[in-house]
CSV table of C-alpha atoms in Angstrom, one decimal:
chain,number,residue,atom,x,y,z
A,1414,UNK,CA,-23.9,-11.0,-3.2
A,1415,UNK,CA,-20.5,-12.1,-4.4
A,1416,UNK,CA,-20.1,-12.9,-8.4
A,1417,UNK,CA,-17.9,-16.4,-6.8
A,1418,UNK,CA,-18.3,-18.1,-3.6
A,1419,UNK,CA,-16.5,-21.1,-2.9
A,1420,UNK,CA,-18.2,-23.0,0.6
A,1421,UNK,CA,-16.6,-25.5,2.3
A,1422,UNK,CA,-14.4,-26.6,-0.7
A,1423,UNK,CA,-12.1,-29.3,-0.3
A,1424,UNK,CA,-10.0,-31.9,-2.9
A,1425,UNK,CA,-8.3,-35.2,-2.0
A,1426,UNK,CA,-6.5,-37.0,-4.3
A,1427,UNK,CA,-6.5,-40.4,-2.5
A,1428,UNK,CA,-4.6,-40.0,0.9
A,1429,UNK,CA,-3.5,-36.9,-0.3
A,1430,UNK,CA,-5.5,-33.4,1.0
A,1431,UNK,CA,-4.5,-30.9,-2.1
A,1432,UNK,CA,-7.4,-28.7,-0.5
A,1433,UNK,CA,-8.6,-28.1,3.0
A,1434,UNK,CA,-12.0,-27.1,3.6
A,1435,UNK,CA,-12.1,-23.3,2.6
A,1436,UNK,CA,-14.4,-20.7,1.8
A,1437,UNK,CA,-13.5,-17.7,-0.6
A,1438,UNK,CA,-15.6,-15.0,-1.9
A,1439,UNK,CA,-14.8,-12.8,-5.2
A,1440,UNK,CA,-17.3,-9.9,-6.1
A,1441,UNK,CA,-18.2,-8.6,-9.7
A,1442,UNK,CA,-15.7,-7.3,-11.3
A,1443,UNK,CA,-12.7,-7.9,-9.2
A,1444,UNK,CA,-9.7,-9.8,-9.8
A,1445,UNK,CA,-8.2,-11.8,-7.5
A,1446,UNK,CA,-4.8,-13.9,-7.7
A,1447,UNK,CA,-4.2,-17.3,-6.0
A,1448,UNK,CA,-0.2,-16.7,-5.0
A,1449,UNK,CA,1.5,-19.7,-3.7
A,1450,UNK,CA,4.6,-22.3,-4.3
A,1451,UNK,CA,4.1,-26.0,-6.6
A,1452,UNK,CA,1.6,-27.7,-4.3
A,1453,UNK,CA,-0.5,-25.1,-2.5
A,1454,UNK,CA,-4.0,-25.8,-4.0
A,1455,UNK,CA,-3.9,-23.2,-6.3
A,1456,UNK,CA,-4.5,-25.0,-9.4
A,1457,UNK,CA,-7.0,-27.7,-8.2
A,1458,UNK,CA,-9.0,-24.8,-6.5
A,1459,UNK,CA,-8.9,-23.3,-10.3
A,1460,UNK,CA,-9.8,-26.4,-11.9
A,1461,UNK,CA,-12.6,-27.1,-9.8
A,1462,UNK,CA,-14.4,-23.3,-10.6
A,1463,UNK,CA,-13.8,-24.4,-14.2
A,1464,UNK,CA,-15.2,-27.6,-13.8
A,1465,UNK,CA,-12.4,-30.0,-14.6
A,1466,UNK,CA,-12.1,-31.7,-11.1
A,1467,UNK,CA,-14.7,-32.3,-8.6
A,1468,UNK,CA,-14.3,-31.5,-5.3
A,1469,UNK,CA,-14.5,-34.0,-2.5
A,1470,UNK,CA,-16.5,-31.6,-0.1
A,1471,UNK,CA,-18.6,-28.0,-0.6
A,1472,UNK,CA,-20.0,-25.8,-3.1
A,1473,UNK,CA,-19.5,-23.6,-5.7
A,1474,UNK,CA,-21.8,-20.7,-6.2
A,1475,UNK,CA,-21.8,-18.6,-9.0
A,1476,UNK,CA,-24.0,-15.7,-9.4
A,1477,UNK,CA,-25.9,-17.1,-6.5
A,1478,UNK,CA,-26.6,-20.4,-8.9
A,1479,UNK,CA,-25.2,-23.1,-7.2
A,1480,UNK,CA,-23.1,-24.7,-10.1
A,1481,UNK,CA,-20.6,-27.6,-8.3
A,1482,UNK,CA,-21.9,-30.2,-10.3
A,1483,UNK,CA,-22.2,-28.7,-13.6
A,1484,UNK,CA,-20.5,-29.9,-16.2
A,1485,UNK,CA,-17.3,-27.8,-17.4
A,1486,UNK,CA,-19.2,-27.7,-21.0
A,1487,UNK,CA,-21.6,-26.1,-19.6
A,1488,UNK,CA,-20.1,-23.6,-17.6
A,1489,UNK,CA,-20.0,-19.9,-19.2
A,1490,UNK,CA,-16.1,-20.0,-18.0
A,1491,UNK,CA,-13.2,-18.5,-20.0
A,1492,UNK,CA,-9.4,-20.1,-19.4
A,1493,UNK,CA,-6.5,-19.0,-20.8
A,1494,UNK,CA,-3.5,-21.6,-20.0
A,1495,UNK,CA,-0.4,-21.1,-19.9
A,1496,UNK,CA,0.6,-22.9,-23.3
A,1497,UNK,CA,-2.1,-20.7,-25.2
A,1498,UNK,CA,-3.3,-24.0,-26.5
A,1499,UNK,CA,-4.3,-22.5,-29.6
A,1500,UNK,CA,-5.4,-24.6,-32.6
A,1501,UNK,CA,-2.3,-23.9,-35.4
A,1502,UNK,CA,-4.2,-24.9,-38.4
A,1503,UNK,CA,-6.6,-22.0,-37.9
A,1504,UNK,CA,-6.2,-18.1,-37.9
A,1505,UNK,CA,-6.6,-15.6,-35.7
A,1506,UNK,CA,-10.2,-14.7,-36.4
A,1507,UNK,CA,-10.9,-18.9,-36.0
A,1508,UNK,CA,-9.3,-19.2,-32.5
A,1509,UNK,CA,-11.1,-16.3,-31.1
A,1510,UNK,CA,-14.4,-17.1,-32.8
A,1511,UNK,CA,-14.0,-20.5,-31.8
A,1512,UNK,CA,-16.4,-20.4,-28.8
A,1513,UNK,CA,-18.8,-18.3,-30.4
A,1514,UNK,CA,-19.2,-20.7,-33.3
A,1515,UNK,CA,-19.8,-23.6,-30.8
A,1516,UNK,CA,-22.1,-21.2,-28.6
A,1517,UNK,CA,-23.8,-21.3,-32.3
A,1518,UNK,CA,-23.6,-17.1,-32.0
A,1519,UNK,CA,-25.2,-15.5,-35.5
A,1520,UNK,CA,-22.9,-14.4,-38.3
A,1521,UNK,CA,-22.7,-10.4,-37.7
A,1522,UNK,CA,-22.8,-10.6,-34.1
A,1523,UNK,CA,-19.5,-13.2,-34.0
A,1524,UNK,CA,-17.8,-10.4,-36.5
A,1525,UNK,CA,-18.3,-7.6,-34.2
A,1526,UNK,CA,-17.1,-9.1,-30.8
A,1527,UNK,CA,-14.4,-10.8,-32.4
A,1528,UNK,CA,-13.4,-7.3,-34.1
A,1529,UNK,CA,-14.1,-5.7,-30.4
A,1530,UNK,CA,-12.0,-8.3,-28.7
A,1531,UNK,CA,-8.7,-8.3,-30.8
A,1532,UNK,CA,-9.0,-4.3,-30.6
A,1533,UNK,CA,-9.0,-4.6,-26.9
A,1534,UNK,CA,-5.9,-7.2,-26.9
A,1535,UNK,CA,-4.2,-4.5,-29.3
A,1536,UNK,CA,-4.2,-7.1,-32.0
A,1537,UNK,CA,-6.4,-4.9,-34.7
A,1538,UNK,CA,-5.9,-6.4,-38.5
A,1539,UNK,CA,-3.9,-9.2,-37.2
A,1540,UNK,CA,-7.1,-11.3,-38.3
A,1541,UNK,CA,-5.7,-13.5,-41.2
A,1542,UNK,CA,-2.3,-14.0,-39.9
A,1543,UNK,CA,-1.6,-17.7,-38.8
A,1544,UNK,CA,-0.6,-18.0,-35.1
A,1545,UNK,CA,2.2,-19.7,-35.7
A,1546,UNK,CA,3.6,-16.5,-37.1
A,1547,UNK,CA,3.1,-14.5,-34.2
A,1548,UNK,CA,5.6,-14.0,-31.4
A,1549,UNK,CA,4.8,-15.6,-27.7
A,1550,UNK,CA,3.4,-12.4,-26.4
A,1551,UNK,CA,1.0,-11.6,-29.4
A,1552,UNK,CA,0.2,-15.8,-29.1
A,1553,UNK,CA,-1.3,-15.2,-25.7
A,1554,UNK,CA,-3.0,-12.2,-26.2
A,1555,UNK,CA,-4.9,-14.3,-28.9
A,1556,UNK,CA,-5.6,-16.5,-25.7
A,1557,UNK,CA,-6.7,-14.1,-23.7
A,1558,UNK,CA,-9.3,-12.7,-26.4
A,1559,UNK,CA,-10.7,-16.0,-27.1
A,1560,UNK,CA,-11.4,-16.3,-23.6
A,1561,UNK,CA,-12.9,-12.6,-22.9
A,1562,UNK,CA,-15.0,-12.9,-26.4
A,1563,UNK,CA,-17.6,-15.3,-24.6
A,1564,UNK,CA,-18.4,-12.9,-22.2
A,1565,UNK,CA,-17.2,-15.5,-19.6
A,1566,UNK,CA,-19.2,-15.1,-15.6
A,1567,UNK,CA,-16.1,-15.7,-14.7
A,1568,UNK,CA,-12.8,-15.9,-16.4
A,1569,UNK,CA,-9.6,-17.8,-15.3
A,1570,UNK,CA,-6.0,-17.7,-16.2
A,1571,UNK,CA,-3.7,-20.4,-14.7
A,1572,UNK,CA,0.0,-19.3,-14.8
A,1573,UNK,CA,-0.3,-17.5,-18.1
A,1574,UNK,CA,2.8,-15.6,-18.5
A,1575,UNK,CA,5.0,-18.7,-17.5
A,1576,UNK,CA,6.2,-19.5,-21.4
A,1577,UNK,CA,7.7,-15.5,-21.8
A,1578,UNK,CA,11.0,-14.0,-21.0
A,1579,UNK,CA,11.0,-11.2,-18.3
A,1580,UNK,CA,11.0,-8.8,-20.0
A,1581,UNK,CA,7.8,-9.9,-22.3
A,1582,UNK,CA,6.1,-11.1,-18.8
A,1583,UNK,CA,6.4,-7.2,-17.8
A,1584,UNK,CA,4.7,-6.0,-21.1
A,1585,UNK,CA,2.0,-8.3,-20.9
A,1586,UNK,CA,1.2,-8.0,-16.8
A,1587,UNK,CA,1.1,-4.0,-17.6
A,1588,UNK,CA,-1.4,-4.7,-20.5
A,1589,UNK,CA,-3.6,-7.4,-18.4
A,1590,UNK,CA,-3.8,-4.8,-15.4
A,1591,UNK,CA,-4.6,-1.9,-18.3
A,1592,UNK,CA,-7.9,-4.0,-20.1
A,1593,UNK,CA,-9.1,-5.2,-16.5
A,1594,UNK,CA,-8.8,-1.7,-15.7
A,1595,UNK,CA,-11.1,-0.6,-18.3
A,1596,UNK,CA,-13.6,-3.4,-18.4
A,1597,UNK,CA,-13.8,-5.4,-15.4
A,1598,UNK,CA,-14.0,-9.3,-15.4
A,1599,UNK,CA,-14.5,-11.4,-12.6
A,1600,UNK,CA,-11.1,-13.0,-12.9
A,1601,UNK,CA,-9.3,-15.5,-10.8
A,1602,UNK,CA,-5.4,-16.4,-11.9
A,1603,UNK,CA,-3.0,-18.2,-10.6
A,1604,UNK,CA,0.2,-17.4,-10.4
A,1605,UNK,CA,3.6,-18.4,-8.2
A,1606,UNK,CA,5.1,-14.9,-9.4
A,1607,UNK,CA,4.8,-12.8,-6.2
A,1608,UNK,CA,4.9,-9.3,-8.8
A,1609,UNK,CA,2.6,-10.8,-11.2
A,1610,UNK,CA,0.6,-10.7,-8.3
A,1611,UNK,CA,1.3,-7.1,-6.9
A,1612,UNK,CA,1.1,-5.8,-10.5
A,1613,UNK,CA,-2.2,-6.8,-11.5
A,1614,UNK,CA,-4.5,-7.9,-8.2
A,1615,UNK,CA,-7.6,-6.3,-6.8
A,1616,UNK,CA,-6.8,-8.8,-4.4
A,1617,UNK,CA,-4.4,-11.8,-3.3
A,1618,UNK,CA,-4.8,-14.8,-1.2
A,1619,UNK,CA,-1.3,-16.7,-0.8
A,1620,UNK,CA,-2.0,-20.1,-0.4
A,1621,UNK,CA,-0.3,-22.9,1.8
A,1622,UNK,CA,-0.4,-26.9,1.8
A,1623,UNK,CA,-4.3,-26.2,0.5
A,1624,UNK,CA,-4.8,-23.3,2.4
A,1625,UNK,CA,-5.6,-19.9,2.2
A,1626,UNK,CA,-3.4,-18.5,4.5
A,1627,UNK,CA,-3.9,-14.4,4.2
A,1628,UNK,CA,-6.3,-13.1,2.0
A,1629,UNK,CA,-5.9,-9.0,1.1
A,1630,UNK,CA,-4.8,-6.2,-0.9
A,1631,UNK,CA,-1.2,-6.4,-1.8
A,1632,UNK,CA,-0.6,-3.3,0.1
A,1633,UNK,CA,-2.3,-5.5,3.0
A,1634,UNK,CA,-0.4,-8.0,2.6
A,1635,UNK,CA,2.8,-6.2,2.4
A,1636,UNK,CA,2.5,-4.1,5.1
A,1637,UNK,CA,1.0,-7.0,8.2
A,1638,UNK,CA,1.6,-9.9,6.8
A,1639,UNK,CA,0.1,-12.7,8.7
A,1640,UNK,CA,3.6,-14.7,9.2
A,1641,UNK,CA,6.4,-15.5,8.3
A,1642,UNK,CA,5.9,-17.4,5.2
A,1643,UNK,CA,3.3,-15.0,4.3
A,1644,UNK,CA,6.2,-12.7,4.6
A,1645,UNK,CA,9.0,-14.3,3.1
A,1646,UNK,CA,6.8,-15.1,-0.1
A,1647,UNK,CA,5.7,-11.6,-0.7
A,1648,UNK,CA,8.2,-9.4,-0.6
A,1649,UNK,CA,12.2,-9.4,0.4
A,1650,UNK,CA,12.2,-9.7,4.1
A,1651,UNK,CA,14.2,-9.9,6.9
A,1652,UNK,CA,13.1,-12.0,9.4
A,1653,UNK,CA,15.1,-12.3,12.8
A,1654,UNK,CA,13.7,-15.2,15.2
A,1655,UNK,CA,13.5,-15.0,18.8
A,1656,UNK,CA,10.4,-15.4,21.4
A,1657,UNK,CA,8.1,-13.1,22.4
A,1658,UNK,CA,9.0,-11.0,25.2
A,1659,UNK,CA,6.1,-8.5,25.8
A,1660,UNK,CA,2.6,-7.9,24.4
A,1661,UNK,CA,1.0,-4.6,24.9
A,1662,UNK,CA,-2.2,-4.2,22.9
A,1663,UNK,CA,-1.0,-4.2,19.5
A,1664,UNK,CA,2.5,-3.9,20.5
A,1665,UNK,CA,5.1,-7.2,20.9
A,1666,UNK,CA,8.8,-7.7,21.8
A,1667,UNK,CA,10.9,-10.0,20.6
A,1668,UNK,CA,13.5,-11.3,22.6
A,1669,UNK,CA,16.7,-12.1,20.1
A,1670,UNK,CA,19.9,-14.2,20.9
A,1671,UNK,CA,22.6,-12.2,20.6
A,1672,UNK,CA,20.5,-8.8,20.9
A,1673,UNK,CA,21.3,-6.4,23.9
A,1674,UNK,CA,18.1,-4.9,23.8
A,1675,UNK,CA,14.0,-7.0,22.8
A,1676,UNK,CA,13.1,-5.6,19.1
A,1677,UNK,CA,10.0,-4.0,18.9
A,1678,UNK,CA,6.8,-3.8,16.6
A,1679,UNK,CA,3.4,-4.1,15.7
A,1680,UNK,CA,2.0,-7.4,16.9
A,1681,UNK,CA,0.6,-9.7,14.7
A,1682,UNK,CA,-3.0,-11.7,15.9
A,1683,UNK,CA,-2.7,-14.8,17.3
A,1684,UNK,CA,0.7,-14.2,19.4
A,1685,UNK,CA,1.1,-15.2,22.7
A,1686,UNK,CA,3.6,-15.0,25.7
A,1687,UNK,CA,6.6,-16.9,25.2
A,1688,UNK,CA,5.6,-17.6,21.7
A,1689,UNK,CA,8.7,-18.5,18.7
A,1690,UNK,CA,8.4,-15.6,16.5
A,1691,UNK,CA,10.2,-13.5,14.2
A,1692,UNK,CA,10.6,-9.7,13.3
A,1693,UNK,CA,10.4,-8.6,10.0
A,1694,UNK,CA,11.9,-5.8,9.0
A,1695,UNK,CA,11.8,-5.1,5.3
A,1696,UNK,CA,15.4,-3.9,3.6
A,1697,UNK,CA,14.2,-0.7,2.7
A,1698,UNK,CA,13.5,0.3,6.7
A,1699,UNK,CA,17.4,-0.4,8.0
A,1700,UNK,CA,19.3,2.8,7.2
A,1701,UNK,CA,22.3,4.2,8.7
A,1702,UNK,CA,21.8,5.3,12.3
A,1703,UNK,CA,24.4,7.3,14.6
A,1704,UNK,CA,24.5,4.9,17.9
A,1705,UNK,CA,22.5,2.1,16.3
A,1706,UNK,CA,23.8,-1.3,15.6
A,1707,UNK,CA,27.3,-2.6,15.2
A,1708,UNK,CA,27.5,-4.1,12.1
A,1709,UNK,CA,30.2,-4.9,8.8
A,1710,UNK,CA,29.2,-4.6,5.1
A,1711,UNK,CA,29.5,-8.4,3.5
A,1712,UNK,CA,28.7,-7.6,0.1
A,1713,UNK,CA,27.6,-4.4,-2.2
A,1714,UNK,CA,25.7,-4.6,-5.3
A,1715,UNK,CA,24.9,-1.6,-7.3
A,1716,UNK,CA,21.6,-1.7,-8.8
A,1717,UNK,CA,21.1,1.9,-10.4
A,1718,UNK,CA,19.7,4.1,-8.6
A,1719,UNK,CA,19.4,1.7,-5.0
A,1720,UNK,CA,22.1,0.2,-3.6
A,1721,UNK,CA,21.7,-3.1,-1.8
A,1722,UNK,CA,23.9,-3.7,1.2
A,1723,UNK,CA,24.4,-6.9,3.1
A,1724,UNK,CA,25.4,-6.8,6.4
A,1725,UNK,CA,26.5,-9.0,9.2
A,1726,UNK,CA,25.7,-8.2,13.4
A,1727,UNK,CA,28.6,-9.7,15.4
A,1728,UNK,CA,25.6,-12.1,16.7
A,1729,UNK,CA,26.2,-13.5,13.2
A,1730,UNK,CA,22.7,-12.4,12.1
A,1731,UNK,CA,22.6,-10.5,8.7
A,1732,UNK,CA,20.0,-8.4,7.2
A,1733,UNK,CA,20.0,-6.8,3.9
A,1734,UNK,CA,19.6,-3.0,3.4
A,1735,UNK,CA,18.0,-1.4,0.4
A,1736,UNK,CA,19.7,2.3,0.3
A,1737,UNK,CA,19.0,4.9,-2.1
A,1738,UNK,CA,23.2,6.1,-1.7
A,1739,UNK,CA,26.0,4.6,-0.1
A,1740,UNK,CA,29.8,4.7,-1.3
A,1741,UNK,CA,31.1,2.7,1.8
A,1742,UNK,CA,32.7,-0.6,0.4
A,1743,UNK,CA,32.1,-4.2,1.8
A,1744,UNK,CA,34.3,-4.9,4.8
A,1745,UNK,CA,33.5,-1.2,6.4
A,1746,UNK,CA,32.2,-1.4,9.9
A,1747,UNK,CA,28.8,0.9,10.3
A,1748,UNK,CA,26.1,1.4,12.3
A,1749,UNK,CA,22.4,0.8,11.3
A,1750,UNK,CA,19.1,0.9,12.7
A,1751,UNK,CA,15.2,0.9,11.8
A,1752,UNK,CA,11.8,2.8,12.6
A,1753,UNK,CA,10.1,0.5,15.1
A,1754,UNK,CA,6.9,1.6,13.9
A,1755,UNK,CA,7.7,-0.5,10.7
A,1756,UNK,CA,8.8,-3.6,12.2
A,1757,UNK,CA,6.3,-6.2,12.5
A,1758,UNK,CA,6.6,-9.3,15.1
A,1759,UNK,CA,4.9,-12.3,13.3
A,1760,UNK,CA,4.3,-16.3,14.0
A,1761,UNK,CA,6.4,-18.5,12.8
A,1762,UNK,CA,4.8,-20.4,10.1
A,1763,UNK,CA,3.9,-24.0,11.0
């Protein structure tokens, strides 16, 4: 039985559809991130597991307890927002223990989980210290704490990290992954930050216009998937359009203006004959090849220890390359190519 199942859910907002009719299932434990651009769903299919907007159609079950119309109050729910929306004029002890104190939680045992919860946040003895002290990081593991200390069913996190620098965003995606790792919440987030997403997932689903669109493993997703916007959000692709020229059992060919020869790869479902599609093949597969395609280096940018190469095909296509070594400057002429075997042929998105 899953820990969350949403069944049939759907939102409008007037004429507006912010959610299509979907179902979505989440076991015990796992963590699951809802990836997808301003306006995908993500955040009204949040708000309605937290109870903050009703949804126009379907259900909600939680521990197989149907909860849809429940109010948020009464929801055992953690969130942790991406302003912290911590109270200033208390402590560090007072925000975390605030749910406890209005869960009416006894004396010792609010001491102890409070105590357990800043331990696992790696905010030990930072009890007394006024939040307003503490840097943006340290602020949201406070968040984060206060929402684990309930012991939430389900605990959600809706863009988080958005108020940190980089660098900080890093840290704390490492440190989220690390806690989840050794005590596993139920845990839906939401996040537009495709490595956010590849860093600390169980699972993704990449959402659309209100739609789940693929729903995997990053390493799923990554590797098939299920088009071209699925693609070109996760991940840097290339993606060369053409129609489909072939289909052999899980095999397609791609017929490309300006290409002697069809590309080949692993067909996606749902292609047909004659189909717009697009190949994707990812920066790190194009590598120099003896005999392969005519192309000239545009532009050269060191980045340590890879070297990213953008190159131009007299069709006027480019692709970029993703090269562990390469000393030849931009306006050399070279010849690249790619293990078929890695190219994917995918729908177009609609």
């Amino acid at each position: 039985m899953s820990a969350v199942a949403f069944r049939g859910v759907a939102k409008r907002f007037g004429e507006i559809e912010a959610l299509a009719p979907l179902d979505l299932d989440i076991a015990s434990g796992e963590f699951v991130s809802l990836l997808g651009p301003s306006g995908s769903g993500k955040t009204t299919l949040l708000n309605i597991c937290a109870g903050y907007v009703e949804p126009t159609a379907g259900s909600l079950i939680v521990a197989g307890r149907d909860i849809t119309a429940l109010p948020a109050r009464r929801r055992n729910i953690g969130m942790v927002f991406q302003n912290y929306a911590l109270f200033p004029h208390l402590d560090v002890f007072e925000n975390v223990a605030y749910g406890l104190r209005v869960r009416k939680v006894t004396d010792v045992e609010l001491r102890r989980r409070v105590a357990e919860a800043l331990r696992t946040v790696q905010l030990d003895g930072f009890g007394k210290r006024a939040v307003r002290s503490l840097s943006g990081g340290q602020q949201q593991r406070v968040a984060l704490a206060r929402a684990m200390v309930i012991e939430p069913d389900i605990l959600l996190m809706d863009e988080p990290l958005g108020a940190l620098d980089k660098q900080l965003r890093k840290e704390v995606q490492i440190e989220i992954r690390r806690m989840h790792v050794a005590r596993p919440r139920t845990t839906l987030y939401v996040t537009h930050d495709q490595e956010e997403a590849l860093v600390m997932s169980d699972r993704i689903a990449v959402m659309r216009a209100g739609r789940v669109v693929q729903l995997g493993t990053a390493q799923q997703l990554y590797s098939r998937p299920a088009d071209s916007f699925v693609a070109r959000f996760l991940g840097e692709s290339n993606l060369v359009g053409g129609r489909v020229a072939g289909l052999r059992e899980r095999c397609a060919t791609l017929a490309v203006e300006g290409f002697a020869a069809p590309i080949e790869g692993e067909a996606a479902q749902g292609l047909r004959m004659a189909d717009r599609a697009c190949a994707l093949i990812r920066p790190e597969n194009i590598r120099p090849l003896a005999g392969g395609y005519q192309a000239r280096i545009v532009e050269r940018i060191f980045l340590g220890e890879i070297v990213a190469l953008r190159l131009a095909l007299p069709s006027g296509i480019e692709l970029w390359s993703r090269l562990f070594s390469s000393d030849a400057p931009a306006g050399d002429q070279v010849e690249i190519g790619w293990d078929r075997e890695r190219v994917s042929i995918l729908p177009e998105a609609s």
